[in-house]
Every structure is written in C-alpha cells, then in structure tokens.
PDB file of C-alpha atoms in Angstrom:
ATOM      1  CA  MET A 234     -59.275-147.693 108.747  1.00  0.00           C
ATOM      2  CA  ALA A 235     -61.703-146.854 111.559  1.00  0.00           C
ATOM      3  CA  THR A 236     -64.537-149.250 112.230  1.00  0.00           C
ATOM      4  CA  PRO A 237     -67.881-147.726 111.160  1.00  0.00           C
ATOM      5  CA  THR A 238     -70.270-146.788 113.942  1.00  0.00           C
ATOM      6  CA  PRO A 239     -72.978-149.481 114.160  1.00  0.00           C
ATOM      7  CA  LEU A 240     -76.508-148.434 113.319  1.00  0.00           C
ATOM      8  CA  HIS A 241     -77.901-150.204 116.369  1.00  0.00           C
ATOM      9  CA  VAL A 242     -76.585-150.237 119.934  1.00  0.00           C
ATOM     10  CA  PRO A 243     -78.749-152.346 122.274  1.00  0.00           C
ATOM     11  CA  VAL A 244     -79.930-150.181 125.159  1.00  0.00           C
ATOM     12  CA  LEU A 245     -79.460-151.360 128.759  1.00  0.00           C
ATOM     13  CA  LEU A 246     -77.894-154.534 127.394  1.00  0.00           C
ATOM     14  CA  GLN A 247     -75.949-155.550 130.496  1.00  0.00           C
ATOM     15  CA  GLU A 248     -78.887-154.734 132.745  1.00  0.00           C
ATOM     16  CA  VAL A 249     -81.148-156.970 130.630  1.00  0.00           C
ATOM     17  CA  VAL A 250     -78.634-159.826 130.680  1.00  0.00           C
ATOM     18  CA  ASP A 251     -78.027-159.517 134.430  1.00  0.00           C
ATOM     19  CA  ASN A 252     -81.740-159.537 135.277  1.00  0.00           C
ATOM     20  CA  LEU A 253     -82.860-162.396 133.044  1.00  0.00           C
ATOM     21  CA  PRO A 254     -81.291-165.495 134.609  1.00  0.00           C
ATOM     22  CA  LEU A 255     -81.714-168.359 132.167  1.00  0.00           C
ATOM     23  CA  PRO A 256     -81.972-172.038 133.146  1.00  0.00           C
ATOM     24  CA  PRO A 257     -80.756-174.930 130.972  1.00  0.00           C
ATOM     25  CA  ALA A 258     -82.995-175.431 127.927  1.00  0.00           C
ATOM     26  CA  ALA A 259     -84.344-171.900 128.361  1.00  0.00           C
ATOM     27  CA  ARG A 260     -87.327-170.673 126.397  1.00  0.00           C
ATOM     28  CA  ILE A 261     -87.130-166.977 125.480  1.00  0.00           C
ATOM     29  CA  LEU A 262     -89.615-164.730 123.674  1.00  0.00           C
ATOM     30  CA  ASP A 263     -88.341-161.453 122.216  1.00  0.00           C
ATOM     31  CA  LEU A 264     -91.392-159.386 121.300  1.00  0.00           C
ATOM     32  CA  THR A 265     -89.319-156.713 119.519  1.00  0.00           C
ATOM     33  CA  LEU A 266     -86.369-158.485 117.924  1.00  0.00           C
ATOM     34  CA  GLY A 267     -85.092-155.445 116.035  1.00  0.00           C
ATOM     35  CA  LEU A 268     -81.552-156.020 114.771  1.00  0.00           C
ATOM     36  CA  GLY A 269     -80.956-158.799 117.277  1.00  0.00           C
ATOM     37  CA  GLY A 270     -78.593-157.056 119.688  1.00  0.00           C
ATOM     38  CA  HIS A 271     -80.299-158.280 122.849  1.00  0.00           C
ATOM     39  CA  ALA A 272     -80.920-161.667 121.233  1.00  0.00           C
ATOM     40  CA  GLU A 273     -77.233-162.120 120.459  1.00  0.00           C
ATOM     41  CA  ALA A 274     -76.251-161.423 124.068  1.00  0.00           C
ATOM     42  CA  LEU A 275     -78.928-163.665 125.561  1.00  0.00           C
ATOM     43  CA  LEU A 276     -78.225-166.528 123.161  1.00  0.00           C
ATOM     44  CA  ALA A 277     -74.562-166.358 124.158  1.00  0.00           C
ATOM     45  CA  ARG A 278     -75.687-167.395 127.660  1.00  0.00           C
ATOM     46  CA  CYS A 279     -77.956-170.214 126.515  1.00  0.00           C
ATOM     47  CA  ASP A 280     -77.141-173.878 126.110  1.00  0.00           C
ATOM     48  CA  ALA A 281     -77.744-175.945 122.984  1.00  0.00           C
ATOM     49  CA  GLY A 282     -81.173-177.044 124.184  1.00  0.00           C
ATOM     50  CA  SER A 283     -82.523-173.499 124.465  1.00  0.00           C
ATOM     51  CA  ARG A 284     -84.937-171.933 122.013  1.00  0.00           C
ATOM     52  CA  TYR A 285     -85.358-168.235 121.176  1.00  0.00           C
ATOM     53  CA  LEU A 286     -88.366-166.805 119.330  1.00  0.00           C
ATOM     54  CA  GLY A 287     -87.884-163.297 117.939  1.00  0.00           C
ATOM     55  CA  VAL A 288     -90.918-161.307 116.812  1.00  0.00           C
ATOM     56  CA  ASP A 289     -90.837-158.151 114.698  1.00  0.00           C
ATOM     57  CA  ARG A 290     -93.175-156.479 112.207  1.00  0.00           C
ATOM     58  CA  ASP A 291     -90.418-154.542 110.405  1.00  0.00           C
ATOM     59  CA  PRO A 292     -89.274-156.497 107.301  1.00  0.00           C
ATOM     60  CA  GLN A 293     -85.954-154.628 107.161  1.00  0.00           C
ATOM     61  CA  ALA A 294     -85.195-155.370 110.809  1.00  0.00           C
ATOM     62  CA  ARG A 295     -86.055-159.049 110.394  1.00  0.00           C
ATOM     63  CA  ALA A 296     -83.762-159.342 107.380  1.00  0.00           C
ATOM     64  CA  LEU A 297     -80.846-157.749 109.215  1.00  0.00           C
ATOM     65  CA  ALA A 298     -81.456-159.825 112.341  1.00  0.00           C
ATOM     66  CA  LEU A 299     -81.488-162.951 110.190  1.00  0.00           C
ATOM     67  CA  GLN A 300     -78.220-161.851 108.601  1.00  0.00           C
ATOM     68  CA  ARG A 301     -76.727-161.360 112.058  1.00  0.00           C
ATOM     69  CA  LEU A 302     -78.104-164.444 113.799  1.00  0.00           C
ATOM     70  CA  GLY A 303     -79.479-166.680 111.068  1.00  0.00           C
ATOM     71  CA  GLY A 304     -76.810-169.325 111.570  1.00  0.00           C
ATOM     72  CA  ASP A 305     -78.074-170.076 115.079  1.00  0.00           C
ATOM     73  CA  ALA A 306     -80.395-173.090 114.955  1.00  0.00           C
ATOM     74  CA  ARG A 307     -81.905-172.125 118.320  1.00  0.00           C
ATOM     75  CA  LEU A 308     -83.439-168.977 116.816  1.00  0.00           C
ATOM     76  CA  SER A 309     -86.811-168.662 115.091  1.00  0.00           C
ATOM     77  CA  ILE A 310     -88.098-165.380 113.649  1.00  0.00           C
ATOM     78  CA  LEU A 311     -91.765-164.518 113.276  1.00  0.00           C
ATOM     79  CA  ALA A 312     -93.194-161.648 111.198  1.00  0.00           C
ATOM     80  CA  CYS A 313     -95.779-160.115 113.486  1.00  0.00           C
ATOM     81  CA  ALA A 314     -96.544-157.118 115.697  1.00  0.00           C
ATOM     82  CA  HIS A 315     -96.221-157.822 119.417  1.00  0.00           C
ATOM     83  CA  GLU A 316     -99.873-156.980 120.028  1.00  0.00           C
ATOM     84  CA  ASP A 317    -100.983-159.557 117.451  1.00  0.00           C
ATOM     85  CA  VAL A 318     -98.611-162.399 118.259  1.00  0.00           C
ATOM     86  CA  TRP A 319    -100.787-163.997 120.941  1.00  0.00           C
ATOM     87  CA  LYS A 320    -103.389-165.135 118.408  1.00  0.00           C
ATOM     88  CA  ASP A 321    -101.028-165.790 115.501  1.00  0.00           C
ATOM     89  CA  PRO A 322    -101.274-169.480 114.424  1.00  0.00           C
ATOM     90  CA  ALA A 323     -97.521-169.707 113.803  1.00  0.00           C
ATOM     91  CA  PHE A 324     -96.803-168.421 117.298  1.00  0.00           C
ATOM     92  CA  LEU A 325     -99.313-170.781 118.900  1.00  0.00           C
ATOM     93  CA  ASP A 326     -97.823-173.736 117.004  1.00  0.00           C
ATOM     94  CA  TRP A 327     -94.272-172.743 118.030  1.00  0.00           C
ATOM     95  CA  MET A 328     -95.274-172.363 121.671  1.00  0.00           C
ATOM     96  CA  ALA A 329     -97.120-175.688 121.705  1.00  0.00           C
ATOM     97  CA  SER A 330     -94.042-177.408 120.292  1.00  0.00           C
ATOM     98  CA  HIS A 331     -91.265-175.628 122.180  1.00  0.00           C
ATOM     99  CA  ALA A 332     -92.701-173.882 125.244  1.00  0.00           C
ATOM    100  CA  PRO A 333     -95.898-175.623 126.375  1.00  0.00           C
ATOM    101  CA  GLU A 334     -95.168-174.715 130.006  1.00  0.00           C
ATOM    102  CA  GLY A 335     -94.430-171.080 129.199  1.00  0.00           C
ATOM    103  CA  PHE A 336     -91.371-168.901 128.735  1.00  0.00           C
ATOM    104  CA  ASP A 337     -88.452-168.403 131.102  1.00  0.00           C
ATOM    105  CA  ALA A 338     -87.918-164.856 129.838  1.00  0.00           C
ATOM    106  CA  ILE A 339     -89.867-162.363 127.738  1.00  0.00           C
ATOM    107  CA  LEU A 340     -88.291-159.145 126.484  1.00  0.00           C
ATOM    108  CA  ALA A 341     -89.951-156.096 124.904  1.00  0.00           C
ATOM    109  CA  ASP A 342     -87.725-153.230 123.715  1.00  0.00           C
ATOM    110  CA  LEU A 343     -90.348-150.670 122.754  1.00  0.00           C
ATOM    111  CA  GLY A 344     -90.294-147.652 120.443  1.00  0.00           C
ATOM    112  CA  VAL A 345     -88.468-146.799 117.243  1.00  0.00           C
ATOM    113  CA  SER A 346     -84.986-148.120 116.467  1.00  0.00           C
ATOM    114  CA  THR A 347     -81.899-146.177 115.508  1.00  0.00           C
ATOM    115  CA  LEU A 348     -81.934-147.973 112.156  1.00  0.00           C
ATOM    116  CA  GLN A 349     -85.426-146.675 111.448  1.00  0.00           C
ATOM    117  CA  LEU A 350     -84.515-143.147 112.512  1.00  0.00           C
ATOM    118  CA  ARG A 351     -81.369-143.101 110.363  1.00  0.00           C
ATOM    119  CA  SER A 352     -83.068-144.400 107.219  1.00  0.00           C
ATOM    120  CA  PRO A 353     -84.498-141.327 105.425  1.00  0.00           C
ATOM    121  CA  GLU A 354     -86.652-143.488 103.167  1.00  0.00           C
ATOM    122  CA  ARG A 355     -88.571-144.704 106.233  1.00  0.00           C
ATOM    123  CA  GLY A 356     -89.740-141.169 107.060  1.00  0.00           C
ATOM    124  CA  PHE A 357     -89.319-141.326 110.841  1.00  0.00           C
ATOM    125  CA  SER A 358     -87.021-138.345 111.246  1.00  0.00           C
ATOM    126  CA  PHE A 359     -86.987-134.699 110.190  1.00  0.00           C
ATOM    127  CA  ARG A 360     -83.174-134.567 110.162  1.00  0.00           C
ATOM    128  CA  ASP A 361     -83.012-135.973 106.626  1.00  0.00           C
ATOM    129  CA  GLU A 362     -85.732-135.469 104.045  1.00  0.00           C
ATOM    130  CA  GLY A 363     -87.768-138.513 103.144  1.00  0.00           C
ATOM    131  CA  PRO A 364     -91.329-139.582 102.357  1.00  0.00           C
ATOM    132  CA  LEU A 365     -93.939-139.231 105.096  1.00  0.00           C
ATOM    133  CA  ASP A 366     -94.185-142.951 105.798  1.00  0.00           C
ATOM    134  CA  MET A 367     -93.329-143.799 109.460  1.00  0.00           C
ATOM    135  CA  ARG A 368     -94.728-147.326 109.262  1.00  0.00           C
ATOM    136  CA  MET A 369     -92.837-149.951 111.224  1.00  0.00           C
ATOM    137  CA  ASP A 370     -94.416-152.532 108.952  1.00  0.00           C
ATOM    138  CA  THR A 371     -93.741-151.147 105.482  1.00  0.00           C
ATOM    139  CA  GLU A 372     -96.011-153.738 103.881  1.00  0.00           C
ATOM    140  CA  HIS A 373     -99.255-152.895 105.677  1.00  0.00           C
ATOM    141  CA  GLY A 374    -101.304-149.961 106.896  1.00  0.00           C
ATOM    142  CA  PRO A 375    -101.581-146.290 105.936  1.00  0.00           C
ATOM    143  CA  THR A 376     -98.504-144.114 105.654  1.00  0.00           C
ATOM    144  CA  ALA A 377     -98.145-141.051 107.868  1.00  0.00           C
ATOM    145  CA  LEU A 378     -99.227-138.870 104.949  1.00  0.00           C
ATOM    146  CA  ALA A 379    -102.355-140.967 104.379  1.00  0.00           C
ATOM    147  CA  TRP A 380    -103.121-140.934 108.101  1.00  0.00           C
ATOM    148  CA  ILE A 381    -102.770-137.134 108.282  1.00  0.00           C
ATOM    149  CA  ALA A 382    -104.990-136.749 105.211  1.00  0.00           C
ATOM    150  CA  ALA A 383    -107.744-138.653 107.026  1.00  0.00           C
ATOM    151  CA  GLN A 384    -107.705-136.303 110.049  1.00  0.00           C
ATOM    152  CA  THR A 385    -109.726-133.231 110.932  1.00  0.00           C
ATOM    153  CA  ASP A 386    -108.281-130.234 112.732  1.00  0.00           C
ATOM    154  CA  GLU A 387    -109.721-131.572 115.963  1.00  0.00           C
ATOM    155  CA  SER A 388    -108.651-135.221 115.644  1.00  0.00           C
ATOM    156  CA  LEU A 389    -105.116-134.293 114.580  1.00  0.00           C
ATOM    157  CA  ALA A 390    -104.805-131.801 117.444  1.00  0.00           C
ATOM    158  CA  ASP A 391    -106.032-134.442 119.886  1.00  0.00           C
ATOM    159  CA  ALA A 392    -103.424-136.926 118.627  1.00  0.00           C
ATOM    160  CA  LEU A 393    -100.610-134.376 118.877  1.00  0.00           C
ATOM    161  CA  TYR A 394    -101.638-133.564 122.439  1.00  0.00           C
ATOM    162  CA  GLN A 395    -102.248-137.141 123.572  1.00  0.00           C
ATOM    163  CA  PHE A 396     -99.285-138.861 121.920  1.00  0.00           C
ATOM    164  CA  GLY A 397     -96.797-135.998 121.773  1.00  0.00           C
ATOM    165  CA  GLU A 398     -97.853-133.976 124.815  1.00  0.00           C
ATOM    166  CA  GLU A 399     -97.698-130.977 122.485  1.00  0.00           C
ATOM    167  CA  ARG A 400     -99.217-127.905 124.156  1.00  0.00           C
ATOM    168  CA  ALA A 401     -99.485-126.057 120.827  1.00  0.00           C
ATOM    169  CA  SER A 402    -101.366-128.980 119.300  1.00  0.00           C
ATOM    170  CA  ARG A 403    -104.287-126.985 117.856  1.00  0.00           C
ATOM    171  CA  PRO A 404    -102.359-124.350 115.869  1.00  0.00           C
ATOM    172  CA  ILE A 405     -99.867-126.987 114.726  1.00  0.00           C
ATOM    173  CA  ALA A 406    -102.691-129.240 113.517  1.00  0.00           C
ATOM    174  CA  ARG A 407    -104.201-126.348 111.562  1.00  0.00           C
ATOM    175  CA  ALA A 408    -100.808-125.532 110.023  1.00  0.00           C
ATOM    176  CA  ILE A 409    -100.218-129.147 108.973  1.00  0.00           C
ATOM    177  CA  LEU A 410    -103.621-129.532 107.329  1.00  0.00           C
ATOM    178  CA  ALA A 411    -103.275-126.150 105.632  1.00  0.00           C
ATOM    179  CA  ALA A 412     -99.967-127.309 104.146  1.00  0.00           C
ATOM    180  CA  LEU A 413    -101.687-130.502 102.998  1.00  0.00           C
ATOM    181  CA  ARG A 414    -104.504-128.580 101.283  1.00  0.00           C
ATOM    182  CA  ASP A 415    -101.984-126.276  99.582  1.00  0.00           C
ATOM    183  CA  GLY A 416     -99.926-129.193  98.242  1.00  0.00           C
ATOM    184  CA  ARG A 417     -96.998-128.407 100.558  1.00  0.00           C
ATOM    185  CA  LEU A 418     -96.994-131.643 102.554  1.00  0.00           C
ATOM    186  CA  ALA A 419     -95.235-134.621 101.014  1.00  0.00           C
ATOM    187  CA  THR A 420     -91.980-135.141 102.936  1.00  0.00           C
ATOM    188  CA  THR A 421     -90.646-135.189 106.474  1.00  0.00           C
ATOM    189  CA  ARG A 422     -89.123-131.762 105.932  1.00  0.00           C
ATOM    190  CA  ASP A 423     -92.518-130.402 104.857  1.00  0.00           C
ATOM    191  CA  LEU A 424     -94.056-131.669 108.089  1.00  0.00           C
ATOM    192  CA  ALA A 425     -91.295-130.103 110.158  1.00  0.00           C
ATOM    193  CA  GLU A 426     -91.644-126.790 108.310  1.00  0.00           C
ATOM    194  CA  ALA A 427     -95.371-126.748 109.076  1.00  0.00           C
ATOM    195  CA  VAL A 428     -94.521-127.074 112.774  1.00  0.00           C
ATOM    196  CA  TYR A 429     -91.927-124.286 112.528  1.00  0.00           C
ATOM    197  CA  THR A 430     -94.578-121.859 111.279  1.00  0.00           C
ATOM    198  CA  VAL A 431     -96.114-122.168 114.757  1.00  0.00           C
ATOM    199  CA  ILE A 432     -92.987-122.740 116.889  1.00  0.00           C
ATOM    200  CA  PRO A 433     -89.909-121.269 115.170  1.00  0.00           C
ATOM    201  CA  ARG A 434     -86.870-123.508 115.211  1.00  0.00           C
ATOM    202  CA  GLU A 435     -84.083-120.993 115.771  1.00  0.00           C
ATOM    203  CA  PRO A 436     -85.095-119.733 119.259  1.00  0.00           C
ATOM    204  CA  ALA A 437     -85.289-123.315 120.525  1.00  0.00           C
ATOM    205  CA  LYS A 438     -81.931-124.091 118.948  1.00  0.00           C
ATOM    206  CA  ARG A 439     -80.293-121.047 120.573  1.00  0.00           C
ATOM    207  CA  LYS A 440     -81.641-122.087 123.980  1.00  0.00           C
ATOM    208  CA  GLY A 441     -80.412-125.662 123.566  1.00  0.00           C
ATOM    209  CA  LEU A 442     -83.947-127.048 123.567  1.00  0.00           C
ATOM    210  CA  SER A 443     -85.160-130.017 121.546  1.00  0.00           C
ATOM    211  CA  ASP A 444     -86.325-129.354 118.007  1.00  0.00           C
ATOM    212  CA  PRO A 445     -89.956-128.079 118.015  1.00  0.00           C
ATOM    213  CA  ALA A 446     -90.921-130.808 115.528  1.00  0.00           C
ATOM    214  CA  THR A 447     -89.876-133.641 117.869  1.00  0.00           C
ATOM    215  CA  ARG A 448     -93.198-133.971 119.694  1.00  0.00           C
ATOM    216  CA  THR A 449     -95.241-133.833 116.488  1.00  0.00           C
ATOM    217  CA  PHE A 450     -93.147-136.566 114.840  1.00  0.00           C
ATOM    218  CA  GLN A 451     -93.459-138.734 117.942  1.00  0.00           C
ATOM    219  CA  ALA A 452     -97.222-138.270 118.019  1.00  0.00           C
ATOM    220  CA  VAL A 453     -97.768-139.059 114.332  1.00  0.00           C
ATOM    221  CA  ARG A 454     -95.492-142.110 114.529  1.00  0.00           C
ATOM    222  CA  ILE A 455     -97.306-143.482 117.593  1.00  0.00           C
ATOM    223  CA  ALA A 456    -100.697-142.923 115.949  1.00  0.00           C
ATOM    224  CA  VAL A 457     -99.693-144.482 112.614  1.00  0.00           C
ATOM    225  CA  ASN A 458     -98.312-147.608 114.302  1.00  0.00           C
ATOM    226  CA  GLY A 459    -100.837-147.864 117.129  1.00  0.00           C
ATOM    227  CA  GLU A 460     -97.953-148.167 119.562  1.00  0.00           C
ATOM    228  CA  LEU A 461     -99.882-147.476 122.771  1.00  0.00           C
ATOM    229  CA  GLU A 462    -103.310-148.869 121.960  1.00  0.00           C
ATOM    230  CA  CYS A 463    -102.595-152.484 122.866  1.00  0.00           C
ATOM    231  CA  LEU A 464     -99.504-152.156 125.068  1.00  0.00           C
ATOM    232  CA  ALA A 465    -101.262-152.951 128.356  1.00  0.00           C
ATOM    233  CA  ALA A 466    -102.960-156.001 126.801  1.00  0.00           C
ATOM    234  CA  THR A 467     -99.613-157.169 125.388  1.00  0.00           C
ATOM    235  CA  LEU A 468     -97.990-156.974 128.824  1.00  0.00           C
ATOM    236  CA  GLU A 469    -100.869-158.888 130.401  1.00  0.00           C
ATOM    237  CA  SER A 470    -100.601-161.594 127.736  1.00  0.00           C
ATOM    238  CA  ALA A 471     -96.844-161.725 128.292  1.00  0.00           C
ATOM    239  CA  ALA A 472     -97.344-162.200 132.029  1.00  0.00           C
ATOM    240  CA  ASN A 473     -99.718-165.085 131.323  1.00  0.00           C
ATOM    241  CA  ALA A 474     -97.185-166.670 128.949  1.00  0.00           C
ATOM    242  CA  LEU A 475     -94.422-166.852 131.591  1.00  0.00           C
ATOM    243  CA  ARG A 476     -93.808-170.029 133.505  1.00  0.00           C
ATOM    244  CA  PRO A 477     -93.573-169.650 137.325  1.00  0.00           C
ATOM    245  CA  GLY A 478     -90.311-167.897 138.106  1.00  0.00           C
ATOM    246  CA  GLY A 479     -90.038-166.579 134.553  1.00  0.00           C
ATOM    247  CA  ARG A 480     -89.233-162.903 134.095  1.00  0.00           C
ATOM    248  CA  LEU A 481     -90.604-160.092 131.955  1.00  0.00           C
ATOM    249  CA  ALA A 482     -88.299-157.220 130.934  1.00  0.00           C
ATOM    250  CA  VAL A 483     -89.691-154.102 129.234  1.00  0.00           C
ATOM    251  CA  ILE A 484     -87.667-151.137 127.966  1.00  0.00           C
ATOM    252  CA  SER A 485     -89.581-147.915 127.319  1.00  0.00           C
ATOM    253  CA  PHE A 486     -88.288-144.657 125.838  1.00  0.00           C
ATOM    254  CA  HIS A 487     -90.774-141.940 126.717  1.00  0.00           C
ATOM    255  CA  SER A 488     -93.125-141.099 129.545  1.00  0.00           C
ATOM    256  CA  LEU A 489     -96.285-142.251 127.759  1.00  0.00           C
ATOM    257  CA  GLU A 490     -94.913-145.766 127.243  1.00  0.00           C
ATOM    258  CA  ASP A 491     -93.341-145.956 130.662  1.00  0.00           C
ATOM    259  CA  ARG A 492     -96.527-144.870 132.411  1.00  0.00           C
ATOM    260  CA  ILE A 493     -98.489-147.694 130.767  1.00  0.00           C
ATOM    261  CA  VAL A 494     -95.760-150.239 131.537  1.00  0.00           C
ATOM    262  CA  LYS A 495     -95.457-149.131 135.162  1.00  0.00           C
ATOM    263  CA  GLN A 496     -99.187-149.051 135.833  1.00  0.00           C
ATOM    264  CA  THR A 497     -99.836-152.396 134.113  1.00  0.00           C
ATOM    265  CA  LEU A 498     -97.064-154.242 135.942  1.00  0.00           C
ATOM    266  CA  ARG A 499     -98.201-152.761 139.271  1.00  0.00           C
ATOM    267  CA  ARG A 500    -101.756-153.894 138.613  1.00  0.00           C
ATOM    268  CA  LEU A 501    -100.558-157.391 137.708  1.00  0.00           C
ATOM    269  CA  ALA A 502     -98.575-157.375 140.955  1.00  0.00           C
ATOM    270  CA  GLY A 503    -101.797-156.728 142.865  1.00  0.00           C
ATOM    271  CA  ILE A 504    -101.046-153.081 143.613  1.00  0.00           C
ATOM    272  CA  TYR A 505    -104.033-150.717 143.471  1.00  0.00           C
ATOM    273  CA  ASP A 506    -103.374-147.234 142.070  1.00  0.00           C
ATOM    274  CA  GLY A 507    -106.942-146.033 141.694  1.00  0.00           C
ATOM    275  CA  PRO A 508    -108.899-143.458 143.716  1.00  0.00           C
ATOM    276  CA  GLY A 509    -109.328-144.092 147.412  1.00  0.00           C
ATOM    277  CA  ARG A 510    -107.260-146.245 149.727  1.00  0.00           C
ATOM    278  CA  VAL A 511    -108.939-149.582 149.150  1.00  0.00           C
ATOM    279  CA  ALA A 512    -109.400-151.394 145.845  1.00  0.00           C
ATOM    280  CA  PRO A 513    -113.068-152.022 144.992  1.00  0.00           C
ATOM    281  CA  VAL A 514    -112.114-155.580 143.976  1.00  0.00           C
ATOM    282  CA  THR A 515    -109.226-157.881 144.823  1.00  0.00           C
ATOM    283  CA  LEU A 516    -106.607-157.569 142.127  1.00  0.00           C
ATOM    284  CA  PRO A 517    -105.035-160.812 140.863  1.00  0.00           C
ATOM    285  CA  LYS A 518    -101.419-161.031 141.962  1.00  0.00           C
ATOM    286  CA  ARG A 519     -99.595-162.704 139.093  1.00  0.00           C
ATOM    287  CA  LEU A 520     -96.254-160.875 139.207  1.00  0.00           C
ATOM    288  CA  ARG A 521     -93.619-159.764 141.676  1.00  0.00           C
ATOM    289  CA  LEU A 522     -92.001-156.439 140.812  1.00  0.00           C
ATOM    290  CA  LEU A 523     -88.215-156.286 140.591  1.00  0.00           C
ATOM    291  CA  HIS A 524     -86.489-152.894 140.936  1.00  0.00           C
ATOM    292  CA  PRO A 525     -89.877-151.132 141.379  1.00  0.00           C
ATOM    293  CA  GLY A 526     -88.463-147.748 140.368  1.00  0.00           C
ATOM    294  CA  GLY A 527     -87.077-149.154 137.127  1.00  0.00           C
ATOM    295  CA  ILE A 528     -83.488-149.140 135.904  1.00  0.00           C
ATOM    296  CA  ALA A 529     -82.074-146.200 133.929  1.00  0.00           C
ATOM    297  CA  PRO A 530     -78.850-146.212 131.886  1.00  0.00           C
ATOM    298  CA  GLY A 531     -75.654-145.402 133.740  1.00  0.00           C
ATOM    299  CA  GLU A 532     -73.661-142.264 133.003  1.00  0.00           C
ATOM    300  CA  ALA A 533     -71.235-144.110 130.722  1.00  0.00           C
ATOM    301  CA  GLU A 534     -73.987-145.588 128.527  1.00  0.00           C
ATOM    302  CA  ALA A 535     -75.903-142.298 128.368  1.00  0.00           C
ATOM    303  CA  ALA A 536     -72.732-140.490 127.251  1.00  0.00           C
ATOM    304  CA  ALA A 537     -71.751-143.130 124.686  1.00  0.00           C
ATOM    305  CA  ASN A 538     -75.265-143.675 123.311  1.00  0.00           C
ATOM    306  CA  PRO A 539     -77.357-140.475 123.718  1.00  0.00           C
ATOM    307  CA  PRO A 540     -80.643-142.080 122.505  1.00  0.00           C
ATOM    308  CA  SER A 541     -80.494-144.299 125.585  1.00  0.00           C
ATOM    309  CA  ARG A 542     -80.858-141.386 128.016  1.00  0.00           C
ATOM    310  CA  SER A 543     -84.628-141.559 128.222  1.00  0.00           C
ATOM    311  CA  ALA A 544     -84.771-145.364 128.438  1.00  0.00           C
ATOM    312  CA  ARG A 545     -86.074-147.214 131.477  1.00  0.00           C
ATOM    313  CA  LEU A 546     -86.060-150.949 132.116  1.00  0.00           C
ATOM    314  CA  ARG A 547     -88.869-152.429 134.204  1.00  0.00           C
ATOM    315  CA  LEU A 548     -88.860-156.033 135.377  1.00  0.00           C
ATOM    316  CA  ALA A 549     -91.275-158.459 136.961  1.00  0.00           C
ATOM    317  CA  GLU A 550     -91.256-162.149 137.878  1.00  0.00           C
ATOM    318  CA  ARG A 551     -94.146-164.583 137.504  1.00  0.00           C
ATOM    319  CA  LEU A 552     -95.430-165.927 140.791  1.00  0.00           C
ATOM    320  CA  PRO A 553     -96.332-169.608 141.281  1.00  0.00           C
TER     321      PRO A 553
END
C-alpha cells in the first residue's frame, strides 16, 4: 500500500538547518511551530542539554505537533500568537529559566499552513466548501463572515487592495456585501462565487492564470488574523531576544510579507532605505544580514512541493 502524502511538508527545510548552526545546549525559539516539521529537524541536531520553545496560536496545529514531538523532553509548546509572545507571562518565565542570555536561533515560518488550507472546516480555501471562518486561532476573534459583516464597501475594498493587491477591489467588495445582504454569503464557495460575478473564473482557467478568488481569500485571511499589523514589531523583538551570534530565520510566502521582513531586517542592520541619500538619524545596527537577497526554493523542491514556489528565506545574525 502506498504511503499517504503528508499534509505538511516543511518549506526550505535544508536551507533552514544549514543556516542555523546550533551550539551545545542551544536555545531555540520557534515562533510558528505549526506541525513541527522544522522543529523535528532542528532538534535532531541538538544535544540533550538544548531547549526548544515552540509557539503557535492554532489549537489543531499544537495538538498535532505535540503528537509528533511530545515525547521529546527538550520541547515546550506555548499557546500564543507570535506578536503577543513577548509579553506573555509563560514565555517570560520560560525565558528567565532557560534562556536568560537570549536565544541561539529564532525561526518564523509565516503564513497559512497546508493543513489549514486542506481542512474545509477551517474555511481558508475555496477549493472545498466550508464555513467562512479563516481564523488561525479557532478559539478567539471574529470569523471571516463576522469580519466581512462589519465592513463597509469602502473598508472592504481597501482591505482587498491592501492585503490582496486586488485591482478590482471596489466592485468585488460591492458584490460580496450584496451577497451578504441577500443571504447568499455563508460559505467559502459563496465568497468565491461573489468574486466570480466580477472576474469570471473560466477565462482565467483557460489562460492558466490563478483563480480570481485567490487574492480576495488572501486579503480576508490576512485581515481576520492581523498577519501584517505587528510583523515588523515581532521581528524587532526577535532581534532583541537573540544572544550575540544568534541567528534569525524568517520564511515568507507572498510579496507583502516579504517586503516587511526585508525592510525591517535592513533597518535593524543599519541600512537606510528612506528618501534621500543620508539617513536623518543614525540607525542602530543590531543585525548582520546573511544572504541579503534571500534564499528561494531550488527547482527540485518547487517541483515536489508547489506551495513552496513563492517562499523566501531571509536570515540575519545578532551583532555583539
């Protein structure tokens, strides 16, 4: 019998492992534990004195990671969003006990997981019908449907344009809210159909283009989960939590994420990207950039795991 295809394939796994050299008794912080694929590989390189703290706000992901790695005494799992972890009492207690001098490695694998996309009941994808949920933390916050219901034509259009880079954001927003008022918006398929009334699906399909609903789903998901709002602050906090020589690795999956990651790491490396040639103030130089252009998946990984094609790994090292 053939082995079932796993729901989760860690992206840029070898590149992460190769670029996070770990000393004896390493201290590692995984801000997006997910199903534990990167954690499993990194723990395999750690000695018995190492400690690994995995953070994730998705209860389903935490349960599956615990099932996969729960027998490893070096691992601790914390229920929290990465933007909130820095002030979480449990995190502060763990760090005081296990990593008072900071972390040797911090990893953030951003975006939505394959598990979330392939679970219709989570409502992340239009490929299978499910409720309009899209929450990474299924125990807190408004669902996608509740978030949409709280929008105006203008605010929804702005979100679709800002978070999905959707050029037809205004007519799509009107179509979505019209469907809501008419009682035709309850599932992921309903949301996709509202988009198709503005951008028909078949012409895009014939031309081999991405589904017209892709950008709208991305935008709503990012808005519901606040994925970009605190990303720069998270990266700055992560840089501060590294010990000298420690490394930060961040994997992004779309241009909006990657732009924030790139600009934040450059700023923390003392590089000025603003108007004019000279920075108005001296930027603090806390990091040294590694592979400044980022690392993309190789041809073999992109072919074997298509969702990895848009991924980019950016790395930086904490200066003394």
